[in-house]
Each structure stands twice: as structure tokens, then as C-alpha cells.
PDB file of C-alpha atoms and ligand atoms in Angstrom:
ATOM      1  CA  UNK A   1       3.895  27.519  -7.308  1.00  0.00           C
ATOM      2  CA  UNK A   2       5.417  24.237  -6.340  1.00  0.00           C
ATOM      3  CA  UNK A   3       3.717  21.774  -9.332  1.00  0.00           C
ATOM      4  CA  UNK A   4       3.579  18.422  -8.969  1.00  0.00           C
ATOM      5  CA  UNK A   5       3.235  16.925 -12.725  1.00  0.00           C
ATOM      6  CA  UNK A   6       2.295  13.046 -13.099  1.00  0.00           C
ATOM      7  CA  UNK A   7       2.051  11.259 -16.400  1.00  0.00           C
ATOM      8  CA  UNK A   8      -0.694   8.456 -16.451  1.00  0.00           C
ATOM      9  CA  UNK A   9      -1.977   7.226 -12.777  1.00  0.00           C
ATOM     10  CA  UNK A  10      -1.051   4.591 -11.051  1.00  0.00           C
ATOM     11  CA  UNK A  11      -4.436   2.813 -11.250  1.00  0.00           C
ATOM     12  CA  UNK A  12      -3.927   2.649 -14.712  1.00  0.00           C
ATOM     13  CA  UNK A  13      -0.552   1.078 -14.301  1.00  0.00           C
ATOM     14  CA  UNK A  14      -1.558  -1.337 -12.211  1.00  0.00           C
ATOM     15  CA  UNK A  15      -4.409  -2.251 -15.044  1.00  0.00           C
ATOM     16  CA  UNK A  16      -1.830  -3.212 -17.083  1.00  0.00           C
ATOM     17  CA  UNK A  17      -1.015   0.081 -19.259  1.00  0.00           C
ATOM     18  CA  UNK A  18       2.747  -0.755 -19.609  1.00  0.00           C
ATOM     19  CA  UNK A  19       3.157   0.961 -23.348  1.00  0.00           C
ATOM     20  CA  UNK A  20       5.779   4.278 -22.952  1.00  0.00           C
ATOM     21  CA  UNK A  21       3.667   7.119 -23.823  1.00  0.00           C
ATOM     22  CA  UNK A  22       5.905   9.766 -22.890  1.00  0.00           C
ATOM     23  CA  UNK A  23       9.517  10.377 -23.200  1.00  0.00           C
ATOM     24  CA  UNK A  24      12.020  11.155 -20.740  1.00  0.00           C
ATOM     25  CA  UNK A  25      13.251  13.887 -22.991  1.00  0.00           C
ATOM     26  CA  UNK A  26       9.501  15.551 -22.840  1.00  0.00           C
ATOM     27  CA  UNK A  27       9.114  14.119 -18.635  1.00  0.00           C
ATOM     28  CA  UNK A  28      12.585  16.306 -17.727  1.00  0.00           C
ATOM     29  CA  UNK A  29      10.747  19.607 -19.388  1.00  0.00           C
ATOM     30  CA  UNK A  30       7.804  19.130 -16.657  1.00  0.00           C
ATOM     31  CA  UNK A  31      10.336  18.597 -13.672  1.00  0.00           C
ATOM     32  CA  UNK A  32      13.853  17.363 -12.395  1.00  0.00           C
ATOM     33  CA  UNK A  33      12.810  15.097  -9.331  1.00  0.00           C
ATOM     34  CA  UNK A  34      10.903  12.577  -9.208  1.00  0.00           C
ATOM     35  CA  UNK A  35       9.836   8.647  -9.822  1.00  0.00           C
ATOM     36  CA  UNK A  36       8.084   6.180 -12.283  1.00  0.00           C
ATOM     37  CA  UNK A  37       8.731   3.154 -14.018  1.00  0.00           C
ATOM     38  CA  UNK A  38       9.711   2.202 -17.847  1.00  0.00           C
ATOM     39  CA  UNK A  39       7.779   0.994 -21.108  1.00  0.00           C
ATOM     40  CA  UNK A  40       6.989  -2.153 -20.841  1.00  0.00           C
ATOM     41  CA  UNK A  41       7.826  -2.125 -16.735  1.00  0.00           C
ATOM     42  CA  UNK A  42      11.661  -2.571 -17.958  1.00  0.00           C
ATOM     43  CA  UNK A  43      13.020  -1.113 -14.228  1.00  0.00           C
ATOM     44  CA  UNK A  44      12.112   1.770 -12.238  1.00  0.00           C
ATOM     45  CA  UNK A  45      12.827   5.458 -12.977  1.00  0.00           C
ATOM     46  CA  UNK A  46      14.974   8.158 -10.714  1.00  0.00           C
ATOM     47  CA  UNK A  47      14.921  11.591 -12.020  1.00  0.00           C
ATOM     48  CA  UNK A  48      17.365  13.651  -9.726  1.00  0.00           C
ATOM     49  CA  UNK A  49      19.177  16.686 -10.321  1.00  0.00           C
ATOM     50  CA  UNK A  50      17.864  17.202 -13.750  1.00  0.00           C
ATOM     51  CA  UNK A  51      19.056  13.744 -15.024  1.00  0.00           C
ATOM     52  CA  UNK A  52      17.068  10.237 -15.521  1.00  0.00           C
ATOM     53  CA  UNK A  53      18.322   6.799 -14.368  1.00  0.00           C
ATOM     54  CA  UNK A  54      16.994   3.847 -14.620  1.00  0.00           C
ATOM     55  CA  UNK A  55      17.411   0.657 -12.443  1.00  0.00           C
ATOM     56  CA  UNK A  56      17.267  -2.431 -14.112  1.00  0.00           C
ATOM     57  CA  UNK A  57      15.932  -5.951 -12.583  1.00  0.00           C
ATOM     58  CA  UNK A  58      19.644  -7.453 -13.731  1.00  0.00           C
ATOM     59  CA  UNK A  59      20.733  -4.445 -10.496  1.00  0.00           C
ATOM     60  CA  UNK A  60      22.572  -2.380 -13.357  1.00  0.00           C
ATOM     61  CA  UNK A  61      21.938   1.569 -13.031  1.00  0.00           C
ATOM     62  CA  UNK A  62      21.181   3.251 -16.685  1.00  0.00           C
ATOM     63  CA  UNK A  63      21.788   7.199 -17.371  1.00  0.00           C
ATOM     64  CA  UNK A  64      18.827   7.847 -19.769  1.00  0.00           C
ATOM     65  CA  UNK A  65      19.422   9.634 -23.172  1.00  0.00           C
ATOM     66  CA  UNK A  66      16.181  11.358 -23.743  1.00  0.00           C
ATOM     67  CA  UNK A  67      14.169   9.004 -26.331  1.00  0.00           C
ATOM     68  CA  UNK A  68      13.170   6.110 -24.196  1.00  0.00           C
ATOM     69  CA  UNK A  69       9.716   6.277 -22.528  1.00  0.00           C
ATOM     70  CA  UNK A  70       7.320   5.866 -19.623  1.00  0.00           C
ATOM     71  CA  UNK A  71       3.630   4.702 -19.161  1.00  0.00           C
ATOM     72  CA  UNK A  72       3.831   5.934 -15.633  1.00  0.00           C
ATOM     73  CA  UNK A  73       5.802   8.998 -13.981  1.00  0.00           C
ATOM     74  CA  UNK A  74       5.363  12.090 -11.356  1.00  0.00           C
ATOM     75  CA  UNK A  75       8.300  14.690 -11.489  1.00  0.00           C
ATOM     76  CA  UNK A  76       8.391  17.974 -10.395  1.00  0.00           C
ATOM     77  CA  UNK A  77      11.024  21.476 -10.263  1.00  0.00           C
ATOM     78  CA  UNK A  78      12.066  20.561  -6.388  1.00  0.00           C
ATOM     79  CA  UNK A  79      11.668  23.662  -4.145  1.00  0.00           C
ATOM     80  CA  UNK A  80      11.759  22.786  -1.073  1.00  0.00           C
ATOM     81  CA  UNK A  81      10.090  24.921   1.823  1.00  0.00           C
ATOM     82  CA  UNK A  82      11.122  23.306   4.999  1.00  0.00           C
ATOM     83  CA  UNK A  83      14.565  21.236   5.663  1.00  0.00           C
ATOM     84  CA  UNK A  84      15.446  18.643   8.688  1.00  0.00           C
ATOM     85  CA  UNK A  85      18.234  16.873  10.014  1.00  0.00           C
ATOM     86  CA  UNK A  86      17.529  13.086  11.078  1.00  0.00           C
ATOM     87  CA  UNK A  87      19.979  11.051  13.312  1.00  0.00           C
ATOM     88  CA  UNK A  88      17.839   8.564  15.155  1.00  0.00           C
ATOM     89  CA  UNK A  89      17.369   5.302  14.458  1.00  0.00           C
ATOM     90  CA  UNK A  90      13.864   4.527  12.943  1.00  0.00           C
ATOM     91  CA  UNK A  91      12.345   1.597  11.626  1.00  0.00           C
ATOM     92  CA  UNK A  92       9.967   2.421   8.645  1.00  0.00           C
ATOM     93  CA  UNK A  93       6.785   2.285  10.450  1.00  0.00           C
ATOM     94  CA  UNK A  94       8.018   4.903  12.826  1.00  0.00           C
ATOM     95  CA  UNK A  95       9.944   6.792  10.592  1.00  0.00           C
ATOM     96  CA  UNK A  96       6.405   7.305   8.333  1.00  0.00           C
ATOM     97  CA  UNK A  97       4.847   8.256  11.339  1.00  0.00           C
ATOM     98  CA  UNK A  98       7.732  10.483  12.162  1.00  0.00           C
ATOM     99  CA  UNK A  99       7.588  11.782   8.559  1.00  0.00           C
ATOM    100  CA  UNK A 100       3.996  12.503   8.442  1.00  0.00           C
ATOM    101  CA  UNK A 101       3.900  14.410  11.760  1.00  0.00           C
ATOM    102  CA  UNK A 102       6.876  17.056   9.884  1.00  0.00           C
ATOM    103  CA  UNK A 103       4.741  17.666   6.665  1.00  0.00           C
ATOM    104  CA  UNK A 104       2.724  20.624   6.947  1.00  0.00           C
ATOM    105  CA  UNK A 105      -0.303  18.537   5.356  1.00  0.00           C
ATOM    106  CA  UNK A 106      -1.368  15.026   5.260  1.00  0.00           C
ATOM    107  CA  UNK A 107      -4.534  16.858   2.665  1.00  0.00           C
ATOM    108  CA  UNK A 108      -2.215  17.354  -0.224  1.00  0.00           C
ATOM    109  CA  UNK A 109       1.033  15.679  -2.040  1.00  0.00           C
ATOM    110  CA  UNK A 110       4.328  16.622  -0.434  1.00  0.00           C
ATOM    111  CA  UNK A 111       7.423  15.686  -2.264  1.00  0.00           C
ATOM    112  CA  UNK A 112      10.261  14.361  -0.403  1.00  0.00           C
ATOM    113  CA  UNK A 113      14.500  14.272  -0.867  1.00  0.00           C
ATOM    114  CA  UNK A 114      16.004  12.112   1.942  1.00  0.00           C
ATOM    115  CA  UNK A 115      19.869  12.475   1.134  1.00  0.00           C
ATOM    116  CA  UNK A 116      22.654  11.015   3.849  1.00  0.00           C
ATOM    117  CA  UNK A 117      23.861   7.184   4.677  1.00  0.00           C
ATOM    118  CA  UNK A 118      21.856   4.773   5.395  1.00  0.00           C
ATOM    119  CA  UNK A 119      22.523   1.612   7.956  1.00  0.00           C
ATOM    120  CA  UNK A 120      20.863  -0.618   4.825  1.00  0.00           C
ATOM    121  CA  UNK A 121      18.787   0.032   1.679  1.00  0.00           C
ATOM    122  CA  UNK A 122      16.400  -2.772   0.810  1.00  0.00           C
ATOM    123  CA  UNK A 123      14.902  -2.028  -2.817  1.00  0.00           C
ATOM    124  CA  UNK A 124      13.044  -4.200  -5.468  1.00  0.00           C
ATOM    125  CA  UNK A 125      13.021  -3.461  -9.176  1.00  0.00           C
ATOM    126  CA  UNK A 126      10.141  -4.078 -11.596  1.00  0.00           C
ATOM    127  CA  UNK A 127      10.887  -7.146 -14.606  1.00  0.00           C
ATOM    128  CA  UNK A 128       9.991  -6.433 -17.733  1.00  0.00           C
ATOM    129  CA  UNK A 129       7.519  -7.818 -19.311  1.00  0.00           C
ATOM    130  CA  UNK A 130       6.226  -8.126 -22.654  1.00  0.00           C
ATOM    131  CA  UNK A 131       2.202  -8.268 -24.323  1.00  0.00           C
ATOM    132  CA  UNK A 132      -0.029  -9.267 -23.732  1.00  0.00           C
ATOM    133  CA  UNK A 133       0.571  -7.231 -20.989  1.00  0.00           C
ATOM    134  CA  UNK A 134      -0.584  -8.911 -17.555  1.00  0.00           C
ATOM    135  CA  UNK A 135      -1.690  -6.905 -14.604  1.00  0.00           C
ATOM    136  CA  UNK A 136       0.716  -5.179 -12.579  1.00  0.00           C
ATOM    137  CA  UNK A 137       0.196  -7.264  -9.510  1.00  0.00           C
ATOM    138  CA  UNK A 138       0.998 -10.596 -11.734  1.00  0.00           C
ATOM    139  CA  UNK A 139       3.899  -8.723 -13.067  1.00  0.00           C
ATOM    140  CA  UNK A 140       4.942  -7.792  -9.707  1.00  0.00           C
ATOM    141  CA  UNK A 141       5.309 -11.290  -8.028  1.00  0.00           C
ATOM    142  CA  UNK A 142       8.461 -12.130  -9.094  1.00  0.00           C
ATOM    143  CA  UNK A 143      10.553  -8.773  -8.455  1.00  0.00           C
ATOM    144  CA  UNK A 144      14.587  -8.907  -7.972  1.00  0.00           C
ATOM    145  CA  UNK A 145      15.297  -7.477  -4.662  1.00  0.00           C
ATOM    146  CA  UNK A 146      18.520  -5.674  -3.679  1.00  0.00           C
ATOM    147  CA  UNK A 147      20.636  -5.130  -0.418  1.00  0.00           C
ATOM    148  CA  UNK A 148      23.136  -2.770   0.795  1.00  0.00           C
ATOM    149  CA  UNK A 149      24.526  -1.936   3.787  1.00  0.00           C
ATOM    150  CA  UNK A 150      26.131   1.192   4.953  1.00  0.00           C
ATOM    151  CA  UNK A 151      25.330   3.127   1.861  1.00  0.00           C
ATOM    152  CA  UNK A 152      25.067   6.742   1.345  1.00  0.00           C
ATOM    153  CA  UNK A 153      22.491   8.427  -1.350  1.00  0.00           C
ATOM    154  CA  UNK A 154      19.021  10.194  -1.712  1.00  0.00           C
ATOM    155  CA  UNK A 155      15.931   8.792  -1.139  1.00  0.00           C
ATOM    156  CA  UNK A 156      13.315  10.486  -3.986  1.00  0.00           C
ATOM    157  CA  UNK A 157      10.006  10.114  -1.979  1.00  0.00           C
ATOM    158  CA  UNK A 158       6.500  11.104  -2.826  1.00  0.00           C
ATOM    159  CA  UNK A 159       3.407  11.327  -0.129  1.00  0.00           C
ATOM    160  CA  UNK A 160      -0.117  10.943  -1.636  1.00  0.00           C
ATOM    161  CA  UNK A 161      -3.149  12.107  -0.276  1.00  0.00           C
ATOM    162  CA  UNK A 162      -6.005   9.642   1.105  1.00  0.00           C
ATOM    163  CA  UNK A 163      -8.444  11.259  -1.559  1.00  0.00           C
ATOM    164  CA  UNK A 164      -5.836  10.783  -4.398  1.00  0.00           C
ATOM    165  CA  UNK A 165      -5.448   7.175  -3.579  1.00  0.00           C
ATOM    166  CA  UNK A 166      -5.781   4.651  -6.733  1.00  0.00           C
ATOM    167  CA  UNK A 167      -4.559   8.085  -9.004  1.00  0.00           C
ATOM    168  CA  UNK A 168      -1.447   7.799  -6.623  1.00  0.00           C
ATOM    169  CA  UNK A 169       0.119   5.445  -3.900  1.00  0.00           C
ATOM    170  CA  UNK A 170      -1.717   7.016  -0.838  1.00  0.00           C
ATOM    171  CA  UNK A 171       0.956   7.686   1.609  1.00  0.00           C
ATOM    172  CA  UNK A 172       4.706   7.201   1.013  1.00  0.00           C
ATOM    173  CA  UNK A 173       5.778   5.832  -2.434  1.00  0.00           C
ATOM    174  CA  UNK A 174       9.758   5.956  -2.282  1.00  0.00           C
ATOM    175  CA  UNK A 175      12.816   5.104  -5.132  1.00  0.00           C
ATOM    176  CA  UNK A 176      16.391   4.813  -3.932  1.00  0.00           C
ATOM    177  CA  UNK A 177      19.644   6.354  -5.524  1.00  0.00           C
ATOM    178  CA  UNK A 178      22.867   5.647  -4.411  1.00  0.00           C
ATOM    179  CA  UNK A 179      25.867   8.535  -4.255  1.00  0.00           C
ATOM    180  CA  UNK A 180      28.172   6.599  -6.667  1.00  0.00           C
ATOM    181  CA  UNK A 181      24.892   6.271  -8.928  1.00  0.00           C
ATOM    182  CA  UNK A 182      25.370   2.572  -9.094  1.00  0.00           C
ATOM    183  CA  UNK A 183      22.660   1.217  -6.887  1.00  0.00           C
ATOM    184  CA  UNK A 184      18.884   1.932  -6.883  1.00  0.00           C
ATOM    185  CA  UNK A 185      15.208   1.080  -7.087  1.00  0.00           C
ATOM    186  CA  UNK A 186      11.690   1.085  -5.124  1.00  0.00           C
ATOM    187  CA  UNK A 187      12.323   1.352  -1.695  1.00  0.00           C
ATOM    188  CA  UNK A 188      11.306  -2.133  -0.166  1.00  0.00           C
ATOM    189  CA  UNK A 189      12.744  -0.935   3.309  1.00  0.00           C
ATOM    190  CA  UNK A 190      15.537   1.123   5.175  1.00  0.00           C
ATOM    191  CA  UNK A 191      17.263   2.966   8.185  1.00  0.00           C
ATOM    192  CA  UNK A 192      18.435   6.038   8.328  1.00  0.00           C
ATOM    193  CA  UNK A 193      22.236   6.808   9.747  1.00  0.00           C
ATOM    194  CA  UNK A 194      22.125  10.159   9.301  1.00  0.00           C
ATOM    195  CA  UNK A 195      20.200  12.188   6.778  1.00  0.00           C
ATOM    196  CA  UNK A 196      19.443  15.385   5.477  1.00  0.00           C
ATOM    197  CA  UNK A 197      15.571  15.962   4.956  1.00  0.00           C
ATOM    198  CA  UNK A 198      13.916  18.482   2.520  1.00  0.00           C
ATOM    199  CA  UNK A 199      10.663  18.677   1.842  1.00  0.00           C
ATOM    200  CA  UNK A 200       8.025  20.361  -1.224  1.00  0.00           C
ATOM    201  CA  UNK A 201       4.583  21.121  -0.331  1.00  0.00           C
ATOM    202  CA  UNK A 202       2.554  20.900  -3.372  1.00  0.00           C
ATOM    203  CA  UNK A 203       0.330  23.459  -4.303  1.00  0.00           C
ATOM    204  CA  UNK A 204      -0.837  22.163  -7.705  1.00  0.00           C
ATOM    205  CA  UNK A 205      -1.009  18.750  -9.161  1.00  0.00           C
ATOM    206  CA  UNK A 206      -0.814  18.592 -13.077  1.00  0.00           C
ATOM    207  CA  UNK A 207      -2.490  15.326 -14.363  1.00  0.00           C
ATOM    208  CA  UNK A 208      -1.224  14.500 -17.485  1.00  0.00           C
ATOM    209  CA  UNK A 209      -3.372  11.170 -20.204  1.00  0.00           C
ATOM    210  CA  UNK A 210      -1.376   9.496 -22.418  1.00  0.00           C
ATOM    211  CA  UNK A 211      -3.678  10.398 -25.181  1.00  0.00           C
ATOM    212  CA  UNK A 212      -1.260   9.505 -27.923  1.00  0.00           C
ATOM    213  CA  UNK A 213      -2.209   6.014 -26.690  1.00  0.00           C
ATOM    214  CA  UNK A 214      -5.321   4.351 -28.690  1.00  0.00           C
ATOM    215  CA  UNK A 215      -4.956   1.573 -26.570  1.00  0.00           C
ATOM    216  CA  UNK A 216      -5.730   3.528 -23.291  1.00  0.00           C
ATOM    217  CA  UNK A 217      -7.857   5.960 -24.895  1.00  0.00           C
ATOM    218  CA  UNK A 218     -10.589   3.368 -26.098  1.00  0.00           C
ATOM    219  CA  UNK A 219     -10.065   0.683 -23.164  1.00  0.00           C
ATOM    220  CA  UNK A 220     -12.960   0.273 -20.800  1.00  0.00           C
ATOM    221  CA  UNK A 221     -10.723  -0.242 -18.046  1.00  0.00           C
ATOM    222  CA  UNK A 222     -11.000  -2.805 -15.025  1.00  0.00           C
ATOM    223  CA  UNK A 223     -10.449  -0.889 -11.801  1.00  0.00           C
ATOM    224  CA  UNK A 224     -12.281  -3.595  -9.531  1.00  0.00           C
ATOM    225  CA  UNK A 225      -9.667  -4.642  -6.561  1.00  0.00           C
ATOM    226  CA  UNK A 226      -7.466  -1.505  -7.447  1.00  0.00           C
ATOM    227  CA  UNK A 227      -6.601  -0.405  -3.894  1.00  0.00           C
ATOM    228  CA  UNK A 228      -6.330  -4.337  -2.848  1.00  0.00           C
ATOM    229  CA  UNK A 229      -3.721  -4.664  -5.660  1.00  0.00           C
ATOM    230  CA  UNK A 230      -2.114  -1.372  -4.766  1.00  0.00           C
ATOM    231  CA  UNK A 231      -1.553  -2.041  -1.271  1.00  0.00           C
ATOM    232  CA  UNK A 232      -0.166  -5.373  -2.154  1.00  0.00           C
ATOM    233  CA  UNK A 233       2.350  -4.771  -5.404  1.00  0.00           C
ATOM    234  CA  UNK A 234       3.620  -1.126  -4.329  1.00  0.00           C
TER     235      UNK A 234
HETATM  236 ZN1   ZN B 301       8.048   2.703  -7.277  1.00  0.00          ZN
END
């Protein structure tokens, strides 16, 4: 079984759910890859390898101790089933398209680990913010953006399903870690040098409610221009 296990959606993220509702110490049970963001949007996660980082909008890379928490997070126990080499040069566009034509299904998640050097790394990180909480896409306009060139690390990617989208980023929703674990965020853009591709077919996806969280639990929540507000913030 290769589980894909996501805490909270991203459609309720992006209507403004920001509270931690689950801790990193409790996320790292359920899997030791993956992505989210922080309580109160303070960075973007990176879980590789068993550990969490975060990145922080000041560019500064965090090793998580277990107690801090997310409103929003996918992980799972990587396994990969098929493995690629890539040494072209792509730009993004065609490296998706490249990307999507290896998976062996565009109908369910596949989880992705891109690791090699990369001609440059473009990434954004996620300010926090504090309540009343805004929605994500007013949170999101005024992100800190990072550059590097000729770096080497992994690339923790996650494809989403069409059907799934609003629950999930449909298509590619990628975080950056650098080797020297120094540098990382949401992938804005990049090209690949030279890279070593693996990739998880998921055959289950565990959705996980932050029902611990009154706030969420008894919201009528405001989904209205959720895939407009998607496609523009992530
Ligand atoms: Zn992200």
C-alpha cells in the first residue's frame, strides 16, 4: 500500500483556516515525505528523510522539534515504484508535460522526489500572519521570493488529480530543499542540471479533519472562487 495521508485540504487553507491543528510530532507518525505549511502560515513545511524543516519568509531554514503545528499538510512513507534519470534542459512547462507523460496515472496522486543540481531554484515562502485571519490569497500577495543558482537538493513534489482539485493543488504542487539544508520553500520555478527522479504511485489517500478545531468544525465555510484563488496563490 503506498498511502498518501493529508491533514486538512487545501480549500480550507485557502479559506483562511491558518490555526495548527496537528503536530509535526503526530504528522511524522503518518509519513516521512512530504509538504505543507505552518500555524498561522509562519513558512512552508519539508518533511524529508524522516525529519521536518521549515522555511521561514526571513529565508532562514528551521529543523522542527516535534511540538509545533500545521493547519495544512500531505506526507507519506516514500516507496517509490519507478526511478528516472533527467539531463535535459527543461523549462517548467515542458518539464510538467515531460513529468506527466512518466507517471503511470494522471487519475490518481503520485508523489514525487526530484534530487540532483539544479541550473537555478526560484522559491517563495508564505508570511505569517496573525487573526483575524485573512484569506489565503490576501495573505499570499506579498510573499518573499528566493534565488539560487547552481544548487544541488531534492525537490519534494506532489501531483493531484483533476477530480481532487480544491481538496488538493490539481497537478504539480512542489517545495524545495537544498543539500546543505539551508535553502528552501514552494517551488516558484526551476531547471534541472541533472537529476535523479523517483516516483510513488498512490494507491490510497487518507483524509485527515482537524476536528480538535471548533473553529473549523462549526464554520460554514466560503468556498465561492476556490479554484480561481487556487490557481492564482499556489
Ligand atoms: Zn506549497
Amino acid at each position: 500500500m503506498a498511502k498518501l495521508f493529508q491533514h486538512q485540504t487545501l480549500g480550507d487553507l485557502m479559506a483562511g483556516f491558518f490555526d495548527g491543528s496537528m503536530t509535526i510530532e503526530a504528522l511524522l507518525k503518518e509519513g516521512n515525505y512530504g509538504i505543507g505549511t505552518m500555524d498561522h502560515l509562519d513558512g512552508e513545511l519539508i518533511v524529508i528523510d524522516g525529519k521536518a524543516y521549515q522555511a521561514k519568509e526571513n529565508g532562514e531554514l528551521v529543523v522542527l522539534k516535534g511540538d509545533e503545528t500545521v493547519p495544512y499538510a500531505a506526507v507519506t512513507d516514500f516507496t517509490p515504484d519507478q526511478t528516472f534519470t533527467v539531463n535535459e534542459l527543461f523549462t517548467l512547462d515542458e518539464w510538467h508535460q515531460y513529468l506527466k507523460g512518466k507517471l503511470k496515472s494522471l487519475s490518481t496522486f503520485s508523489v514525487i522526489r526530484i534530487e540532483g543540481s539544479f541550473d537555478f531554484m526560484h522559491t517563495r515562502v508564505i508570511p505569517r500572519v496573525e487573526e483575524p485571519f485573512p484569506r489565503f490569497i490576501d495573505a499570499s500577495r506579498k510573499q518573499p521570493e528566493f534565488k539560487q543558482e547552481n544548487v544541488k537538493g531534492t525537490c519534494i513534489g506532489i501531483y493531484g488529480p483533476y477530480l481532487f482539485e480544491g481538496v488538493v493543488k490539481q497537478g504539480f504542487h512542489c517545495h524545495f530543499i537544498s543539500e546543505d539544508k539551508n535553502f528552501g520553500g514552494h517551488i516558484i520555478d526551476y531547471r534541472i542540471n541533472h537529476a535523479d527522479v523517483s516516483v510513488q504511485t498512490v494507491t490510497d489517500f487518507h483524509q485527515h479533519f482537524a476536528t480538535n478545531n471548533p473553529a473549523f468544525m462549526n464554520a460554514t465555510v466560503n468556498y465561492d472562487n476556490l479554484i480561481t484563488e487556487i490557481n492564482e496563490s499556489e
